[in-house]
GROMACS .gro file of C-alpha atoms in nm:
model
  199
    1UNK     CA    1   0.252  -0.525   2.158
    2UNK     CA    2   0.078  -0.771   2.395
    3UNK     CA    3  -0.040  -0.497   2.739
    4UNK     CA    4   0.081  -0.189   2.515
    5UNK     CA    5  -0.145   0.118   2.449
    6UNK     CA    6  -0.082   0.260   2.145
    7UNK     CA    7  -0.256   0.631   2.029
    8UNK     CA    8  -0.209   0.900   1.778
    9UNK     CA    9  -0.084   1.199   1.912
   10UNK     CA   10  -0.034   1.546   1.779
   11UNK     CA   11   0.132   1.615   1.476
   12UNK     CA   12   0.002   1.204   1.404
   13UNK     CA   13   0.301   1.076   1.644
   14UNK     CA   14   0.267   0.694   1.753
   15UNK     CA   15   0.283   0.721   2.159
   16UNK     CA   16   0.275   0.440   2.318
   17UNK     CA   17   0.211   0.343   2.680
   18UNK     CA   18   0.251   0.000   2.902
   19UNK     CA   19   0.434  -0.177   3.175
   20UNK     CA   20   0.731  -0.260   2.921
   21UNK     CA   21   0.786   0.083   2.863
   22UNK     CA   22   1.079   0.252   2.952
   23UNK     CA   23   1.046   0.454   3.312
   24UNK     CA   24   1.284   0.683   3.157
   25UNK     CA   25   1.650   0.737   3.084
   26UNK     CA   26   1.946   0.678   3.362
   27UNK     CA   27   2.030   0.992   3.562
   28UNK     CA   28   1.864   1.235   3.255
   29UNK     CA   29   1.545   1.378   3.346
   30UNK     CA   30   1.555   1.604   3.058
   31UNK     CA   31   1.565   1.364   2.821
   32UNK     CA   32   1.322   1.146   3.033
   33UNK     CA   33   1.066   1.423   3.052
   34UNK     CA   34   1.098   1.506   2.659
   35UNK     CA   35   1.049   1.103   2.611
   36UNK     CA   36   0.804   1.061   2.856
   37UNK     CA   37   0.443   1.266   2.916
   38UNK     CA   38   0.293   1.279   3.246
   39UNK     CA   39   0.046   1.040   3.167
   40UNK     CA   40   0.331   0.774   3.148
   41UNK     CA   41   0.302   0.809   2.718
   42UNK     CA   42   0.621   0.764   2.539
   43UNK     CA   43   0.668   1.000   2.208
   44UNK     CA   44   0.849   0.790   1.979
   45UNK     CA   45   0.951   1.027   1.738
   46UNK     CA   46   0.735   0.808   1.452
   47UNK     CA   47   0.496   0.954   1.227
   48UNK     CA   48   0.149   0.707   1.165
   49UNK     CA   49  -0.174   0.625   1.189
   50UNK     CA   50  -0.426   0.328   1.333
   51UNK     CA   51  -0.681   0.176   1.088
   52UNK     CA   52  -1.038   0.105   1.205
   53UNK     CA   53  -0.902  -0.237   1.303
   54UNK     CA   54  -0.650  -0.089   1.547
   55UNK     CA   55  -0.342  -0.184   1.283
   56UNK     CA   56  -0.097   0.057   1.341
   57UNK     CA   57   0.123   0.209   1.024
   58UNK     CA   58   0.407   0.421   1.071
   59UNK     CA   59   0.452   0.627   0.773
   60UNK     CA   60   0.824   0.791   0.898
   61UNK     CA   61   1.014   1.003   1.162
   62UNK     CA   62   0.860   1.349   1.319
   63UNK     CA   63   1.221   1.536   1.214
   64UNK     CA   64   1.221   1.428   0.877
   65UNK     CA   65   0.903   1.564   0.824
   66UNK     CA   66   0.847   1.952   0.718
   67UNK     CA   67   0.580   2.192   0.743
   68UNK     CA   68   0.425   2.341   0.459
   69UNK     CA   69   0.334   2.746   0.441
   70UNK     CA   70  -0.003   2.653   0.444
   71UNK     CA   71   0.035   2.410   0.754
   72UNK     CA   72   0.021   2.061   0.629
   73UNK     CA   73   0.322   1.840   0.758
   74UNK     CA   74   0.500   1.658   0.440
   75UNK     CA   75   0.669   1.294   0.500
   76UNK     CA   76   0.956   1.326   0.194
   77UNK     CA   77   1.090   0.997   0.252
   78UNK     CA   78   0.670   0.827   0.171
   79UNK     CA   79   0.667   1.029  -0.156
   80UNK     CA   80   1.025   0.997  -0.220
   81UNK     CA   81   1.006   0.587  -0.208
   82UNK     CA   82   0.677   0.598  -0.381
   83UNK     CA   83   0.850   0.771  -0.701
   84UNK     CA   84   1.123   0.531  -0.669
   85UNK     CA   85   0.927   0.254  -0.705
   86UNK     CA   86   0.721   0.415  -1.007
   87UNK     CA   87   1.025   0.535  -1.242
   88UNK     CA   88   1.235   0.289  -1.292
   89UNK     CA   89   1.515   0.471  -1.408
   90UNK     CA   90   1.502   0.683  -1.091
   91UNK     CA   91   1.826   0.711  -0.857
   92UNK     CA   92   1.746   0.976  -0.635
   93UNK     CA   93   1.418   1.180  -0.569
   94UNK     CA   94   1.427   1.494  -0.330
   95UNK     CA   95   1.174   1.646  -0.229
   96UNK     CA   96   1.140   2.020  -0.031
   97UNK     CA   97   0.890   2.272   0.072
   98UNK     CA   98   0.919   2.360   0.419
   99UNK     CA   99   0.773   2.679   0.489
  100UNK     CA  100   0.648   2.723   0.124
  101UNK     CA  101   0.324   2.773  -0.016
  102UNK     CA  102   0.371   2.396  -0.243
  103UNK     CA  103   0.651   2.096  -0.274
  104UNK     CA  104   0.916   2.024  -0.535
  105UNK     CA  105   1.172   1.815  -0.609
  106UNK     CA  106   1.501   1.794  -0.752
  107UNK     CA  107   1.520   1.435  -0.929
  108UNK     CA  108   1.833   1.277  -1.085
  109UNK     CA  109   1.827   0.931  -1.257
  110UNK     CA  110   2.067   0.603  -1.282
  111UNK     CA  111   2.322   0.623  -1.497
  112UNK     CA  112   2.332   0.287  -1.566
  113UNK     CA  113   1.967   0.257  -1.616
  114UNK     CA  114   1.979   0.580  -1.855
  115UNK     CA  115   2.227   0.399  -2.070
  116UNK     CA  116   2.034   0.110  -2.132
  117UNK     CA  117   1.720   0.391  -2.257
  118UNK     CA  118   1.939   0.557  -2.452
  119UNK     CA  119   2.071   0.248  -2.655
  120UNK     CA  120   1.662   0.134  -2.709
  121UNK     CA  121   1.570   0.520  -2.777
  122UNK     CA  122   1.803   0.595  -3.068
  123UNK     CA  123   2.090   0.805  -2.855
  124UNK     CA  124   2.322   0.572  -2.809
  125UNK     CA  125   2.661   0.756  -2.789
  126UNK     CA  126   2.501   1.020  -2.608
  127UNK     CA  127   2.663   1.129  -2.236
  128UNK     CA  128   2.426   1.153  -1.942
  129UNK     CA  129   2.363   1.533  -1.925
  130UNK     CA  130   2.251   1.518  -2.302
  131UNK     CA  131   2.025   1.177  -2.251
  132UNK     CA  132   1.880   1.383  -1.920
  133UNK     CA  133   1.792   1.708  -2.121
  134UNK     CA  134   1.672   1.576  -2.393
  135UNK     CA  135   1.253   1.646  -2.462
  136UNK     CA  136   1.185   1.254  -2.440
  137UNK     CA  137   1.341   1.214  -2.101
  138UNK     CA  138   1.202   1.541  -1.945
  139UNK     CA  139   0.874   1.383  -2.084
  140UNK     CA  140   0.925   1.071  -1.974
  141UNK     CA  141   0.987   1.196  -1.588
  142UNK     CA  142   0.704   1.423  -1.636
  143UNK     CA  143   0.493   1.121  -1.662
  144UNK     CA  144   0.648   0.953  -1.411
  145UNK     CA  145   0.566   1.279  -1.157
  146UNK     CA  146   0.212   1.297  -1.289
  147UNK     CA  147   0.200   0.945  -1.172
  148UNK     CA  148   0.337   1.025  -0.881
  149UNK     CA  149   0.074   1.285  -0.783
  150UNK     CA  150  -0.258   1.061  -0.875
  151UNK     CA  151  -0.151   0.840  -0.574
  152UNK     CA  152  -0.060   1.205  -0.314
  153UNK     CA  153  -0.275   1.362  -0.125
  154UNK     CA  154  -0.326   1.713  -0.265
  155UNK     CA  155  -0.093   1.898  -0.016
  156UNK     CA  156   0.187   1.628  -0.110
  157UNK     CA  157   0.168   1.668  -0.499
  158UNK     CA  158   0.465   1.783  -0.642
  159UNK     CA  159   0.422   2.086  -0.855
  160UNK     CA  160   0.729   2.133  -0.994
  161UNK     CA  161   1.033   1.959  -1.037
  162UNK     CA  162   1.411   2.018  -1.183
  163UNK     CA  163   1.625   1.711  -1.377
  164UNK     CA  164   1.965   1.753  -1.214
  165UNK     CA  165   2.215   1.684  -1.481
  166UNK     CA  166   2.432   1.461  -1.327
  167UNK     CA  167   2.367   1.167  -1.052
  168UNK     CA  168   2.462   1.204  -0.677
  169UNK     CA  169   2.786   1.079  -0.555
  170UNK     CA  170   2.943   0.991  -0.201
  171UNK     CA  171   3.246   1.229  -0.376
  172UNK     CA  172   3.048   1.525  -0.418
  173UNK     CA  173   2.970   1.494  -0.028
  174UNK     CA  174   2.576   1.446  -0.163
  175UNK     CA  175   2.515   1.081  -0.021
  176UNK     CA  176   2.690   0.930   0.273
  177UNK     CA  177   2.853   0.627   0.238
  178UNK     CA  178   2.582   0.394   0.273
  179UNK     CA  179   2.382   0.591   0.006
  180UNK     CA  180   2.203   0.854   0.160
  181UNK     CA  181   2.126   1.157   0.072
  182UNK     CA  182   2.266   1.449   0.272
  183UNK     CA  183   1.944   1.662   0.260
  184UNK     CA  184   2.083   1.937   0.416
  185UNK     CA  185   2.394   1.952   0.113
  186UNK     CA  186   2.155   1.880  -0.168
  187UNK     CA  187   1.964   2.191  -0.008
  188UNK     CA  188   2.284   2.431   0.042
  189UNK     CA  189   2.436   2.297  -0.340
  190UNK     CA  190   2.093   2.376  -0.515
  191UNK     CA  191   1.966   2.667  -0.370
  192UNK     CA  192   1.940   2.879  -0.689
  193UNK     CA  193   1.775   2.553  -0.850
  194UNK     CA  194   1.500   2.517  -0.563
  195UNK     CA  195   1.455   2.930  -0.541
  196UNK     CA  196   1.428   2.920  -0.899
  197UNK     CA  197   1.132   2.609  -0.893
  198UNK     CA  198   0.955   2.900  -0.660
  199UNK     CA  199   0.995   3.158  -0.855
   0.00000   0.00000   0.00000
C-alpha cells in the first residue's frame, strides 16, 4: 500500500496505519476505538508476519486462531489447508486444542476419492466406513499426518488424530452450504471423540 505503514502487533496482528485509513466508523465510537489505537493503527483482525524485505504474509484471522495450554496461538485453517493439499484423498481436516496441553484432529476423507483406492487396493465392494477402518487406510493417513508434521512448527504438530467414519454433509448441519465446516458443531457432535484423543 503506496503511504501505508504496516507493523506486527501483538498476538502477530497486521496493523496498519496511513492517510487512506479509515478515521473510524459512522456514529460508533465503540467500534471505532476497538478498530482504531490511539496512535491512529488499525487492528485488522489478520494474523501475519513481514519478511526481512518488508513482504507482508497474512497467515489467517485473530478469531480463528486458538490458544494452546502451554500458550502458543494455533492458525487451524494454515495446517488444515496444508494437509489438504498433502493427502489427496482428504475432504475435511479439523483441527482443535484450545486450552490443551497439544493439537488433534478429527479427519474424514472423499468418498469419491476413497472409491477409486479401494477399486486399485483390492476392496472393491467395500462401503466407506469399512475402506476408512481398514489397517491400510489408517496407515495411509498416518503417513499423510507424519507428513504433515515435518513441515509444522513443533507447537502445531498434530499428535493425535481420529478417522471419522463417514464424510461431512450440509444435512448433518456439519458444513454450511458453501462447504464449510461448522467448527463449533463438529466440536459439540464429537466431543467424546476429541476427549477421548486427550485421554
Amino acid at each position: 500500500f503506496p503511504g501505508a505503514e504496516v507493523k506486527i502487533g501483538e498476538g502477530d496482528e497486521v496493523l496498519l496505519r496511513g492517510p487512506h485509513i479509515m478515521d473510524g466508523y459512522h456514529n460508533l465510537p465503540e467500534e471505532t476505538a476497538r478498530a482504531l489505537d490511539g496512535d491512529g493503527w488499525l487492528h485488522t483482525g489478520d494474523k501475519g508476519s513481514l519478511d526481512a524485505d518488508g513482504f507482508l504474509t497474512i497467515t489467517g484471522r485473530i478469531k480463528e486462531l486458538f490458544k494452546t495450554s502451554g500458550g502458543k496461538y494455533i492458525a487451524p485453517p494454515a495446517i488444515e489447508s496444508k494437509f489438504k493439499a498433502i493427502c489427496p484423498y482428504a475432504s475435511q481436516f479439523m483441527v482443535f486444542g484450545a486450552e490443551r496441553n497439544f493439537v488433534i484432529a478429527l479427519v474424514t476423507l472423499d468418498p469419491d476419492a476413497m472409491t477409486g483406492w479401494a477399486a486399485e487396493n483390492g476392496m472393491t465392494g467395500s462401503s466407506y466406513t469399512e475402506i476408512v477402518r481398514s489397517d491400510k487406510v489408517q496407515a495411509m493417513v498416518a503417513g499423510y499426518v507424519e507428513e504433515l508434521n515435518a513441515r509444522l512448527n513443533r507447537w502445531e504438530t498434530i499428535k493425535r488424530w481420529e478417522l471419522l467414519d463417514h464424510d461431512l454433509t450440509v444435512e448433518s448441519g456439519e458444513l454450511t452450504p458453501s462447504m464449510k465446516v461448522k467448527r463449533n458443531v463438529v466440536e459439540d457432535t464429537y466431543k467424546d471423540t476429541i476427549d477421548k484423543l486427550y485421554a
